[in-house]
Amino acid sequence: NAGVMQNPRHLVRRRGQEARLRCSPMKGHSHVYWYRQLPEEGLKFMVYLQKENIIDESGMPKERFSAEFPKEGPSILRIQQVVRGDSAAYFCASSPGKGSLEQYFGPGTRLTVL
Amino acid sequence: EDQVTQSPEALRLQEGESSSLNCSYTVSGLRGLFWYRQDPGKGPEFLFTLYSAGEEKEKERLKATLTKKESFLHITAPKPEDSATYLCAVRLYGQNFVFGPGTRLSVLP
């Protein structure tokens, strides 16, 4: 049973470009969470999605960031017009839902903005 | 404000030297407390979920306990491969999780 998959593992962008981060949840999981981790800091919640729905985006910056989890395909975290402060590790986690609160994390995407 | 703190920030142990890590929380509504292990450059690995005060969970050399205000992760006779950052997180009555900053554990042979 494959775990949570994220790609790319490393992404380099210049200021002003767009970054697209992908997350494929574990088989049978319909809930996806995105987190950001800055160097020497803890994980910060960004957004919680179920298939085709954003459930909680209270941790997502209002500008330039968006997330989706379509009926088919992976969840996408999109960052428009990236700035140096966006450089971080972005992790997604999936959960089966149905009363289970346990999250299983992917390996992360390390975004570097030049 | 919902807050999760962990202590110590870093801990160095000799192999076989048992110790405990602390996770304290002040949250308005707790739906569960979670422990994870994170190795450098990797995503957190799920260890335990605790739901109510008095609950305990064990896995190999690790044992997690929960009270109304804090949780402890006890490490018995640790080995060098237990070296990692240990994270705790609380699930609130909303939908999101709040993570603590972690404890960096180093176990020396």
mmCIF file with all atom_site columns, C-alpha atoms in Angstrom:
data_model
loop_
_atom_site.group_PDB
_atom_site.id
_atom_site.type_symbol
_atom_site.label_atom_id
_atom_site.label_alt_id
_atom_site.label_comp_id
_atom_site.label_asym_id
_atom_site.label_entity_id
_atom_site.label_seq_id
_atom_site.pdbx_PDB_ins_code
_atom_site.Cartn_x
_atom_site.Cartn_y
_atom_site.Cartn_z
_atom_site.occupancy
_atom_site.B_iso_or_equiv
_atom_site.pdbx_formal_charge
_atom_site.auth_seq_id
_atom_site.auth_comp_id
_atom_site.auth_asym_id
_atom_site.auth_atom_id
_atom_site.pdbx_PDB_model_num
ATOM 1   C CA . ASN A 1 1   ? 0.000   0.000  0.000   1.00 0.00 ? 1   ASN A CA 1
ATOM 2   C CA . ALA A 1 2   ? 1.700   3.130  -1.222  1.00 0.00 ? 2   ALA A CA 1
ATOM 3   C CA . GLY A 1 3   ? 1.985   5.984  1.212   1.00 0.00 ? 3   GLY A CA 1
ATOM 4   C CA . VAL A 1 4   ? 1.268   9.645  0.588   1.00 0.00 ? 4   VAL A CA 1
ATOM 5   C CA . MET A 1 5   ? 3.112   10.848 -2.482  1.00 0.00 ? 5   MET A CA 1
ATOM 6   C CA . GLN A 1 6   ? 4.240   14.368 -3.170  1.00 0.00 ? 6   GLN A CA 1
ATOM 7   C CA . ASN A 1 7   ? 5.906   15.817 -6.224  1.00 0.00 ? 7   ASN A CA 1
ATOM 8   C CA . PRO A 1 8   ? 8.118   17.386 -7.031  1.00 0.00 ? 8   PRO A CA 1
ATOM 9   C CA . ARG A 1 9   ? 10.374  16.718 -4.064  1.00 0.00 ? 9   ARG A CA 1
ATOM 10  C CA . HIS A 1 10  ? 12.398  19.830 -4.786  1.00 0.00 ? 10  HIS A CA 1
ATOM 11  C CA . LEU A 1 11  ? 11.214  22.889 -6.682  1.00 0.00 ? 11  LEU A CA 1
ATOM 12  C CA . VAL A 1 12  ? 13.184  26.009 -7.540  1.00 0.00 ? 12  VAL A CA 1
ATOM 13  C CA . ARG A 1 13  ? 11.387  29.119 -8.709  1.00 0.00 ? 13  ARG A CA 1
ATOM 14  C CA . ARG A 1 14  ? 12.383  32.705 -9.363  1.00 0.00 ? 14  ARG A CA 1
ATOM 15  C CA . ARG A 1 15  ? 10.508  35.526 -7.717  1.00 0.00 ? 15  ARG A CA 1
ATOM 16  C CA . GLY A 1 16  ? 7.238   36.197 -9.513  1.00 0.00 ? 16  GLY A CA 1
ATOM 17  C CA . GLN A 1 17  ? 6.837   32.685 -10.948 1.00 0.00 ? 17  GLN A CA 1
ATOM 18  C CA . GLU A 1 18  ? 4.146   30.197 -10.006 1.00 0.00 ? 18  GLU A CA 1
ATOM 19  C CA . ALA A 1 19  ? 4.702   27.061 -7.955  1.00 0.00 ? 19  ALA A CA 1
ATOM 20  C CA . ARG A 1 20  ? 2.433   24.013 -8.175  1.00 0.00 ? 20  ARG A CA 1
ATOM 21  C CA . LEU A 1 21  ? 2.787   21.304 -5.542  1.00 0.00 ? 21  LEU A CA 1
ATOM 22  C CA . ARG A 1 22  ? 1.026   17.980 -5.910  1.00 0.00 ? 22  ARG A CA 1
ATOM 23  C CA . CYS A 1 23  ? -0.151  15.502 -3.332  1.00 0.00 ? 23  CYS A CA 1
ATOM 24  C CA . SER A 1 24  ? -1.616  12.057 -3.911  1.00 0.00 ? 24  SER A CA 1
ATOM 25  C CA . PRO A 1 25  ? -3.202  10.704 -0.714  1.00 0.00 ? 25  PRO A CA 1
ATOM 26  C CA . MET A 1 26  ? -3.002  7.145  0.479   1.00 0.00 ? 26  MET A CA 1
ATOM 27  C CA . LYS A 1 27  ? -5.411  4.745  -1.196  1.00 0.00 ? 27  LYS A CA 1
ATOM 28  C CA . GLY A 1 28  ? -8.810  5.007  0.408   1.00 0.00 ? 28  GLY A CA 1
ATOM 29  C CA . HIS A 1 29  ? -8.122  8.399  2.001   1.00 0.00 ? 29  HIS A CA 1
ATOM 30  C CA . SER A 1 30  ? -10.439 11.229 1.033   1.00 0.00 ? 30  SER A CA 1
ATOM 31  C CA . HIS A 1 31  ? -9.116  13.960 3.339   1.00 0.00 ? 31  HIS A CA 1
ATOM 32  C CA . VAL A 1 32  ? -6.013  16.033 2.633   1.00 0.00 ? 32  VAL A CA 1
ATOM 33  C CA . TYR A 1 33  ? -4.202  18.588 4.766   1.00 0.00 ? 33  TYR A CA 1
ATOM 34  C CA . TRP A 1 34  ? -1.413  20.955 3.707   1.00 0.00 ? 34  TRP A CA 1
ATOM 35  C CA . TYR A 1 35  ? 1.244   22.282 6.080   1.00 0.00 ? 35  TYR A CA 1
ATOM 36  C CA . ARG A 1 36  ? 4.215   24.591 5.767   1.00 0.00 ? 36  ARG A CA 1
ATOM 37  C CA . GLN A 1 37  ? 7.426   24.145 7.725   1.00 0.00 ? 37  GLN A CA 1
ATOM 38  C CA . LEU A 1 38  ? 10.001  26.895 7.869   1.00 0.00 ? 38  LEU A CA 1
ATOM 39  C CA . PRO A 1 39  ? 13.583  26.115 8.924   1.00 0.00 ? 39  PRO A CA 1
ATOM 40  C CA . GLU A 1 40  ? 13.813  25.632 12.699  1.00 0.00 ? 40  GLU A CA 1
ATOM 41  C CA . GLU A 1 41  ? 10.062  26.138 13.040  1.00 0.00 ? 41  GLU A CA 1
ATOM 42  C CA . GLY A 1 42  ? 7.141   23.830 13.595  1.00 0.00 ? 42  GLY A CA 1
ATOM 43  C CA . LEU A 1 43  ? 4.531   22.706 11.142  1.00 0.00 ? 43  LEU A CA 1
ATOM 44  C CA . LYS A 1 44  ? 1.883   25.311 10.404  1.00 0.00 ? 44  LYS A CA 1
ATOM 45  C CA . PHE A 1 45  ? -1.544  24.242 9.229   1.00 0.00 ? 45  PHE A CA 1
ATOM 46  C CA . MET A 1 46  ? -2.628  25.796 5.949   1.00 0.00 ? 46  MET A CA 1
ATOM 47  C CA . VAL A 1 47  ? -5.729  24.105 4.556   1.00 0.00 ? 47  VAL A CA 1
ATOM 48  C CA . TYR A 1 48  ? -7.940  21.052 4.945   1.00 0.00 ? 48  TYR A CA 1
ATOM 49  C CA . LEU A 1 49  ? -9.768  19.603 1.950   1.00 0.00 ? 49  LEU A CA 1
ATOM 50  C CA . GLN A 1 50  ? -12.061 16.763 1.127   1.00 0.00 ? 50  GLN A CA 1
ATOM 51  C CA . LYS A 1 51  ? -12.799 15.709 -2.419  1.00 0.00 ? 51  LYS A CA 1
ATOM 52  C CA . GLU A 1 52  ? -13.997 18.808 -4.320  1.00 0.00 ? 52  GLU A CA 1
ATOM 53  C CA . ASN A 1 53  ? -14.445 20.813 -1.092  1.00 0.00 ? 53  ASN A CA 1
ATOM 54  C CA . ILE A 1 54  ? -12.327 23.154 0.996   1.00 0.00 ? 54  ILE A CA 1
ATOM 55  C CA . ILE A 1 55  ? -13.296 22.479 4.604   1.00 0.00 ? 55  ILE A CA 1
ATOM 56  C CA . ASP A 1 56  ? -10.947 24.817 6.476   1.00 0.00 ? 56  ASP A CA 1
ATOM 57  C CA . GLU A 1 57  ? -8.526  27.292 4.920   1.00 0.00 ? 57  GLU A CA 1
ATOM 58  C CA . SER A 1 58  ? -7.949  29.367 8.035   1.00 0.00 ? 58  SER A CA 1
ATOM 59  C CA . GLY A 1 59  ? -4.174  28.898 7.851   1.00 0.00 ? 59  GLY A CA 1
ATOM 60  C CA . MET A 1 60  ? -3.831  29.866 4.224   1.00 0.00 ? 60  MET A CA 1
ATOM 61  C CA . PRO A 1 61  ? -2.543  33.342 3.307   1.00 0.00 ? 61  PRO A CA 1
ATOM 62  C CA . LYS A 1 62  ? -5.345  35.313 1.690   1.00 0.00 ? 62  LYS A CA 1
ATOM 63  C CA . GLU A 1 63  ? -3.273  36.374 -1.287  1.00 0.00 ? 63  GLU A CA 1
ATOM 64  C CA . ARG A 1 64  ? -1.442  34.249 -3.875  1.00 0.00 ? 64  ARG A CA 1
ATOM 65  C CA . PHE A 1 65  ? -2.176  30.837 -2.286  1.00 0.00 ? 65  PHE A CA 1
ATOM 66  C CA . SER A 1 66  ? -4.904  28.454 -3.363  1.00 0.00 ? 66  SER A CA 1
ATOM 67  C CA . ALA A 1 67  ? -5.619  24.749 -2.987  1.00 0.00 ? 67  ALA A CA 1
ATOM 68  C CA . GLU A 1 68  ? -7.866  22.222 -4.638  1.00 0.00 ? 68  GLU A CA 1
ATOM 69  C CA . PHE A 1 69  ? -8.651  18.532 -4.397  1.00 0.00 ? 69  PHE A CA 1
ATOM 70  C CA . PRO A 1 70  ? -10.572 17.551 -7.517  1.00 0.00 ? 70  PRO A CA 1
ATOM 71  C CA . LYS A 1 71  ? -12.767 14.514 -7.914  1.00 0.00 ? 71  LYS A CA 1
ATOM 72  C CA . GLU A 1 72  ? -10.048 12.881 -9.997  1.00 0.00 ? 72  GLU A CA 1
ATOM 73  C CA . GLY A 1 73  ? -6.358  13.394 -9.535  1.00 0.00 ? 73  GLY A CA 1
ATOM 74  C CA . PRO A 1 74  ? -4.077  14.760 -6.841  1.00 0.00 ? 74  PRO A CA 1
ATOM 75  C CA . SER A 1 75  ? -4.543  17.698 -4.540  1.00 0.00 ? 75  SER A CA 1
ATOM 76  C CA . ILE A 1 76  ? -2.764  20.824 -5.754  1.00 0.00 ? 76  ILE A CA 1
ATOM 77  C CA . LEU A 1 77  ? -1.313  23.653 -3.698  1.00 0.00 ? 77  LEU A CA 1
ATOM 78  C CA . ARG A 1 78  ? -0.715  26.623 -5.938  1.00 0.00 ? 78  ARG A CA 1
ATOM 79  C CA . ILE A 1 79  ? 1.406   29.633 -5.075  1.00 0.00 ? 79  ILE A CA 1
ATOM 80  C CA . GLN A 1 80  ? 1.284   32.524 -7.499  1.00 0.00 ? 80  GLN A CA 1
ATOM 81  C CA . GLN A 1 81  ? 3.951   35.213 -7.841  1.00 0.00 ? 81  GLN A CA 1
ATOM 82  C CA . VAL A 1 82  ? 6.268   33.541 -5.363  1.00 0.00 ? 82  VAL A CA 1
ATOM 83  C CA . VAL A 1 83  ? 8.460   35.616 -3.056  1.00 0.00 ? 83  VAL A CA 1
ATOM 84  C CA . ARG A 1 84  ? 11.576  34.613 -1.120  1.00 0.00 ? 84  ARG A CA 1
ATOM 85  C CA . GLY A 1 85  ? 9.535   34.247 2.062   1.00 0.00 ? 85  GLY A CA 1
ATOM 86  C CA . ASP A 1 86  ? 7.636   31.376 0.450   1.00 0.00 ? 86  ASP A CA 1
ATOM 87  C CA . SER A 1 87  ? 10.774  29.221 0.596   1.00 0.00 ? 87  SER A CA 1
ATOM 88  C CA . ALA A 1 88  ? 9.916   26.351 2.923   1.00 0.00 ? 88  ALA A CA 1
ATOM 89  C CA . ALA A 1 89  ? 9.066   22.679 3.064   1.00 0.00 ? 89  ALA A CA 1
ATOM 90  C CA . TYR A 1 90  ? 5.442   21.977 2.213   1.00 0.00 ? 90  TYR A CA 1
ATOM 91  C CA . PHE A 1 91  ? 3.951   18.771 3.532   1.00 0.00 ? 91  PHE A CA 1
ATOM 92  C CA . CYS A 1 92  ? 0.673   17.176 2.786   1.00 0.00 ? 92  CYS A CA 1
ATOM 93  C CA . ALA A 1 93  ? -1.020  14.598 4.957   1.00 0.00 ? 93  ALA A CA 1
ATOM 94  C CA . SER A 1 94  ? -3.977  12.371 4.273   1.00 0.00 ? 94  SER A CA 1
ATOM 95  C CA . SER A 1 95  ? -6.579  10.861 6.504   1.00 0.00 ? 95  SER A CA 1
ATOM 96  C CA . PRO A 1 96  ? -9.296  8.295  5.863   1.00 0.00 ? 96  PRO A CA 1
ATOM 97  C CA . GLY A 1 97  ? -11.938 10.461 7.532   1.00 0.00 ? 97  GLY A CA 1
ATOM 98  C CA . LYS A 1 98  ? -14.951 8.495  8.768   1.00 0.00 ? 98  LYS A CA 1
ATOM 99  C CA . GLY A 1 99  ? -14.140 9.378  12.360  1.00 0.00 ? 99  GLY A CA 1
ATOM 100 C CA . SER A 1 100 ? -10.418 8.702  12.113  1.00 0.00 ? 100 SER A CA 1
ATOM 101 C CA . LEU A 1 101 ? -8.294  11.713 13.021  1.00 0.00 ? 101 LEU A CA 1
ATOM 102 C CA . GLU A 1 102 ? -4.919  10.122 12.231  1.00 0.00 ? 102 GLU A CA 1
ATOM 103 C CA . GLN A 1 103 ? -2.871  11.806 9.546   1.00 0.00 ? 103 GLN A CA 1
ATOM 104 C CA . TYR A 1 104 ? -0.173  10.234 7.405   1.00 0.00 ? 104 TYR A CA 1
ATOM 105 C CA . PHE A 1 105 ? 2.388   12.566 5.919   1.00 0.00 ? 105 PHE A CA 1
ATOM 106 C CA . GLY A 1 106 ? 4.129   12.636 2.596   1.00 0.00 ? 106 GLY A CA 1
ATOM 107 C CA . PRO A 1 107 ? 7.861   13.297 2.172   1.00 0.00 ? 107 PRO A CA 1
ATOM 108 C CA . GLY A 1 108 ? 7.319   16.990 1.430   1.00 0.00 ? 108 GLY A CA 1
ATOM 109 C CA . THR A 1 109 ? 8.201   19.399 -1.345  1.00 0.00 ? 109 THR A CA 1
ATOM 110 C CA . ARG A 1 110 ? 11.075  21.737 -0.660  1.00 0.00 ? 110 ARG A CA 1
ATOM 111 C CA . LEU A 1 111 ? 10.446  25.037 -2.409  1.00 0.00 ? 111 LEU A CA 1
ATOM 112 C CA . THR A 1 112 ? 13.332  27.417 -2.959  1.00 0.00 ? 112 THR A CA 1
ATOM 113 C CA . VAL A 1 113 ? 12.616  30.878 -4.323  1.00 0.00 ? 113 VAL A CA 1
ATOM 114 C CA . LEU A 1 114 ? 15.625  32.621 -5.839  1.00 0.00 ? 114 LEU A CA 1
ATOM 115 C CA . GLU B 2 1   ? -5.093  31.520 21.952  1.00 0.00 ? 1   GLU B CA 1
ATOM 116 C CA . ASP B 2 2   ? -4.612  27.811 21.247  1.00 0.00 ? 2   ASP B CA 1
ATOM 117 C CA . GLN B 2 3   ? -1.026  26.903 21.994  1.00 0.00 ? 3   GLN B CA 1
ATOM 118 C CA . VAL B 2 4   ? 1.170   23.814 22.118  1.00 0.00 ? 4   VAL B CA 1
ATOM 119 C CA . THR B 2 5   ? 4.605   23.865 23.737  1.00 0.00 ? 5   THR B CA 1
ATOM 120 C CA . GLN B 2 6   ? 7.196   21.130 24.017  1.00 0.00 ? 6   GLN B CA 1
ATOM 121 C CA . SER B 2 7   ? 10.116  20.690 26.364  1.00 0.00 ? 7   SER B CA 1
ATOM 122 C CA . PRO B 2 8   ? 12.959  20.325 26.350  1.00 0.00 ? 8   PRO B CA 1
ATOM 123 C CA . GLU B 2 9   ? 13.832  21.916 23.029  1.00 0.00 ? 9   GLU B CA 1
ATOM 124 C CA . ALA B 2 10  ? 16.724  19.480 22.651  1.00 0.00 ? 10  ALA B CA 1
ATOM 125 C CA . LEU B 2 11  ? 17.785  16.402 24.611  1.00 0.00 ? 11  LEU B CA 1
ATOM 126 C CA . ARG B 2 12  ? 20.964  14.355 24.467  1.00 0.00 ? 12  ARG B CA 1
ATOM 127 C CA . LEU B 2 13  ? 20.901  10.897 26.007  1.00 0.00 ? 13  LEU B CA 1
ATOM 128 C CA . GLN B 2 14  ? 23.360  8.072  26.280  1.00 0.00 ? 14  GLN B CA 1
ATOM 129 C CA . GLU B 2 15  ? 22.182  4.799  24.799  1.00 0.00 ? 15  GLU B CA 1
ATOM 130 C CA . GLY B 2 16  ? 20.086  3.053  27.442  1.00 0.00 ? 16  GLY B CA 1
ATOM 131 C CA . GLU B 2 17  ? 19.381  6.251  29.416  1.00 0.00 ? 17  GLU B CA 1
ATOM 132 C CA . SER B 2 18  ? 15.591  6.522  29.764  1.00 0.00 ? 18  SER B CA 1
ATOM 133 C CA . SER B 2 19  ? 13.858  9.915  29.773  1.00 0.00 ? 19  SER B CA 1
ATOM 134 C CA . SER B 2 20  ? 10.595  11.731 29.011  1.00 0.00 ? 20  SER B CA 1
ATOM 135 C CA . LEU B 2 21  ? 9.533   14.447 26.609  1.00 0.00 ? 21  LEU B CA 1
ATOM 136 C CA . ASN B 2 22  ? 6.763   16.857 27.528  1.00 0.00 ? 22  ASN B CA 1
ATOM 137 C CA . CYS B 2 23  ? 3.966   18.387 25.472  1.00 0.00 ? 23  CYS B CA 1
ATOM 138 C CA . SER B 2 24  ? 1.780   21.013 27.154  1.00 0.00 ? 24  SER B CA 1
ATOM 139 C CA . TYR B 2 25  ? -1.289  22.518 25.581  1.00 0.00 ? 25  TYR B CA 1
ATOM 140 C CA . THR B 2 26  ? -3.771  25.281 26.205  1.00 0.00 ? 26  THR B CA 1
ATOM 141 C CA . VAL B 2 27  ? -6.614  24.831 23.773  1.00 0.00 ? 27  VAL B CA 1
ATOM 142 C CA . SER B 2 28  ? -10.295 25.579 23.842  1.00 0.00 ? 28  SER B CA 1
ATOM 143 C CA . GLY B 2 29  ? -11.465 22.205 22.625  1.00 0.00 ? 29  GLY B CA 1
ATOM 144 C CA . LEU B 2 30  ? -9.366  19.081 22.280  1.00 0.00 ? 30  LEU B CA 1
ATOM 145 C CA . ARG B 2 31  ? -10.347 16.273 19.946  1.00 0.00 ? 31  ARG B CA 1
ATOM 146 C CA . GLY B 2 32  ? -7.127  14.321 20.246  1.00 0.00 ? 32  GLY B CA 1
ATOM 147 C CA . LEU B 2 33  ? -3.412  14.578 20.878  1.00 0.00 ? 33  LEU B CA 1
ATOM 148 C CA . PHE B 2 34  ? -0.942  13.087 18.427  1.00 0.00 ? 34  PHE B CA 1
ATOM 149 C CA . TRP B 2 35  ? 2.735   12.207 18.564  1.00 0.00 ? 35  TRP B CA 1
ATOM 150 C CA . TYR B 2 36  ? 4.938   12.080 15.480  1.00 0.00 ? 36  TYR B CA 1
ATOM 151 C CA . ARG B 2 37  ? 8.573   11.380 14.782  1.00 0.00 ? 37  ARG B CA 1
ATOM 152 C CA . GLN B 2 38  ? 10.371  13.375 12.107  1.00 0.00 ? 38  GLN B CA 1
ATOM 153 C CA . ASP B 2 39  ? 13.763  12.522 10.666  1.00 0.00 ? 39  ASP B CA 1
ATOM 154 C CA . PRO B 2 40  ? 15.782  15.222 8.865   1.00 0.00 ? 40  PRO B CA 1
ATOM 155 C CA . GLY B 2 41  ? 14.521  15.877 5.346   1.00 0.00 ? 41  GLY B CA 1
ATOM 156 C CA . LYS B 2 42  ? 11.462  13.651 5.768   1.00 0.00 ? 42  LYS B CA 1
ATOM 157 C CA . GLY B 2 43  ? 7.810   13.969 6.597   1.00 0.00 ? 43  GLY B CA 1
ATOM 158 C CA . PRO B 2 44  ? 6.513   13.265 10.098  1.00 0.00 ? 44  PRO B CA 1
ATOM 159 C CA . GLU B 2 45  ? 5.804   9.639  10.896  1.00 0.00 ? 45  GLU B CA 1
ATOM 160 C CA . PHE B 2 46  ? 2.696   8.916  12.935  1.00 0.00 ? 46  PHE B CA 1
ATOM 161 C CA . LEU B 2 47  ? 3.307   7.313  16.345  1.00 0.00 ? 47  LEU B CA 1
ATOM 162 C CA . PHE B 2 48  ? 0.285   7.635  18.667  1.00 0.00 ? 48  PHE B CA 1
ATOM 163 C CA . THR B 2 49  ? -3.144  9.146  19.145  1.00 0.00 ? 49  THR B CA 1
ATOM 164 C CA . LEU B 2 50  ? -4.512  9.862  22.630  1.00 0.00 ? 50  LEU B CA 1
ATOM 165 C CA . TYR B 2 51  ? -8.071  11.004 23.183  1.00 0.00 ? 51  TYR B CA 1
ATOM 166 C CA . SER B 2 52  ? -8.764  11.247 26.898  1.00 0.00 ? 52  SER B CA 1
ATOM 167 C CA . ALA B 2 53  ? -6.952  11.927 30.177  1.00 0.00 ? 53  ALA B CA 1
ATOM 168 C CA . GLY B 2 54  ? -5.502  8.761  31.652  1.00 0.00 ? 54  GLY B CA 1
ATOM 169 C CA . GLU B 2 55  ? -5.046  7.075  28.295  1.00 0.00 ? 55  GLU B CA 1
ATOM 170 C CA . GLU B 2 56  ? -1.718  5.385  27.529  1.00 0.00 ? 56  GLU B CA 1
ATOM 171 C CA . LYS B 2 57  ? -0.279  3.892  24.335  1.00 0.00 ? 57  LYS B CA 1
ATOM 172 C CA . GLU B 2 58  ? 2.923   1.889  23.847  1.00 0.00 ? 58  GLU B CA 1
ATOM 173 C CA . LYS B 2 59  ? 5.072   0.978  20.889  1.00 0.00 ? 59  LYS B CA 1
ATOM 174 C CA . GLU B 2 60  ? 8.450   -0.701 21.312  1.00 0.00 ? 60  GLU B CA 1
ATOM 175 C CA . ARG B 2 61  ? 10.543  1.631  23.514  1.00 0.00 ? 61  ARG B CA 1
ATOM 176 C CA . LEU B 2 62  ? 7.989   4.455  23.436  1.00 0.00 ? 62  LEU B CA 1
ATOM 177 C CA . LYS B 2 63  ? 5.051   5.083  25.739  1.00 0.00 ? 63  LYS B CA 1
ATOM 178 C CA . ALA B 2 64  ? 2.701   8.054  25.490  1.00 0.00 ? 64  ALA B CA 1
ATOM 179 C CA . THR B 2 65  ? 0.469   9.272  28.298  1.00 0.00 ? 65  THR B CA 1
ATOM 180 C CA . LEU B 2 66  ? -2.130  12.029 28.503  1.00 0.00 ? 66  LEU B CA 1
ATOM 181 C CA . THR B 2 67  ? -3.438  14.257 31.286  1.00 0.00 ? 67  THR B CA 1
ATOM 182 C CA . LYS B 2 68  ? -5.853  17.177 31.062  1.00 0.00 ? 68  LYS B CA 1
ATOM 183 C CA . LYS B 2 69  ? -3.078  19.679 30.368  1.00 0.00 ? 69  LYS B CA 1
ATOM 184 C CA . GLU B 2 70  ? -0.134  17.730 29.015  1.00 0.00 ? 70  GLU B CA 1
ATOM 185 C CA . SER B 2 71  ? 1.228   14.602 27.454  1.00 0.00 ? 71  SER B CA 1
ATOM 186 C CA . PHE B 2 72  ? 4.458   12.750 28.029  1.00 0.00 ? 72  PHE B CA 1
ATOM 187 C CA . LEU B 2 73  ? 6.424   10.595 25.641  1.00 0.00 ? 73  LEU B CA 1
ATOM 188 C CA . HIS B 2 74  ? 8.528   8.198  27.689  1.00 0.00 ? 74  HIS B CA 1
ATOM 189 C CA . ILE B 2 75  ? 11.527  6.606  26.012  1.00 0.00 ? 75  ILE B CA 1
ATOM 190 C CA . THR B 2 76  ? 12.861  3.510  27.722  1.00 0.00 ? 76  THR B CA 1
ATOM 191 C CA . ALA B 2 77  ? 16.447  2.368  27.075  1.00 0.00 ? 77  ALA B CA 1
ATOM 192 C CA . PRO B 2 78  ? 16.773  4.405  23.869  1.00 0.00 ? 78  PRO B CA 1
ATOM 193 C CA . LYS B 2 79  ? 18.989  3.400  20.986  1.00 0.00 ? 79  LYS B CA 1
ATOM 194 C CA . PRO B 2 80  ? 20.814  5.675  18.506  1.00 0.00 ? 80  PRO B CA 1
ATOM 195 C CA . GLU B 2 81  ? 18.140  4.951  15.897  1.00 0.00 ? 81  GLU B CA 1
ATOM 196 C CA . ASP B 2 82  ? 15.620  6.706  18.150  1.00 0.00 ? 82  ASP B CA 1
ATOM 197 C CA . SER B 2 83  ? 17.389  9.991  17.388  1.00 0.00 ? 83  SER B CA 1
ATOM 198 C CA . ALA B 2 84  ? 14.879  12.294 15.667  1.00 0.00 ? 84  ALA B CA 1
ATOM 199 C CA . THR B 2 85  ? 12.640  15.270 16.307  1.00 0.00 ? 85  THR B CA 1
ATOM 200 C CA . TYR B 2 86  ? 9.479   14.319 18.168  1.00 0.00 ? 86  TYR B CA 1
ATOM 201 C CA . LEU B 2 87  ? 6.427   16.428 17.461  1.00 0.00 ? 87  LEU B CA 1
ATOM 202 C CA . CYS B 2 88  ? 3.147   16.597 19.276  1.00 0.00 ? 88  CYS B CA 1
ATOM 203 C CA . ALA B 2 89  ? -0.021  18.039 17.810  1.00 0.00 ? 89  ALA B CA 1
ATOM 204 C CA . VAL B 2 90  ? -3.539  18.685 19.044  1.00 0.00 ? 90  VAL B CA 1
ATOM 205 C CA . ARG B 2 91  ? -6.690  18.458 16.988  1.00 0.00 ? 91  ARG B CA 1
ATOM 206 C CA . LEU B 2 92  ? -9.125  21.201 17.854  1.00 0.00 ? 92  LEU B CA 1
ATOM 207 C CA . TYR B 2 93  ? -12.911 21.197 17.714  1.00 0.00 ? 93  TYR B CA 1
ATOM 208 C CA . GLY B 2 94  ? -12.570 23.033 14.470  1.00 0.00 ? 94  GLY B CA 1
ATOM 209 C CA . GLN B 2 95  ? -10.889 21.138 11.701  1.00 0.00 ? 95  GLN B CA 1
ATOM 210 C CA . ASN B 2 96  ? -7.261  22.006 12.011  1.00 0.00 ? 96  ASN B CA 1
ATOM 211 C CA . PHE B 2 97  ? -4.265  20.744 13.915  1.00 0.00 ? 97  PHE B CA 1
ATOM 212 C CA . VAL B 2 98  ? -1.832  22.789 15.991  1.00 0.00 ? 98  VAL B CA 1
ATOM 213 C CA . PHE B 2 99  ? 1.701   21.415 16.159  1.00 0.00 ? 99  PHE B CA 1
ATOM 214 C CA . GLY B 2 100 ? 4.292   22.052 18.828  1.00 0.00 ? 100 GLY B CA 1
ATOM 215 C CA . PRO B 2 101 ? 7.829   23.103 17.872  1.00 0.00 ? 101 PRO B CA 1
ATOM 216 C CA . GLY B 2 102 ? 9.262   19.670 18.604  1.00 0.00 ? 102 GLY B CA 1
ATOM 217 C CA . THR B 2 103 ? 11.980  18.149 20.777  1.00 0.00 ? 103 THR B CA 1
ATOM 218 C CA . ARG B 2 104 ? 15.234  17.191 19.037  1.00 0.00 ? 104 ARG B CA 1
ATOM 219 C CA . LEU B 2 105 ? 16.436  13.944 20.582  1.00 0.00 ? 105 LEU B CA 1
ATOM 220 C CA . SER B 2 106 ? 19.976  12.685 20.139  1.00 0.00 ? 106 SER B CA 1
ATOM 221 C CA . VAL B 2 107 ? 20.916  9.272  21.487  1.00 0.00 ? 107 VAL B CA 1
ATOM 222 C CA . LEU B 2 108 ? 24.643  8.708  21.663  1.00 0.00 ? 108 LEU B CA 1
ATOM 223 C CA . PRO B 2 109 ? 26.132  5.202  21.409  1.00 0.00 ? 109 PRO B CA 1
#
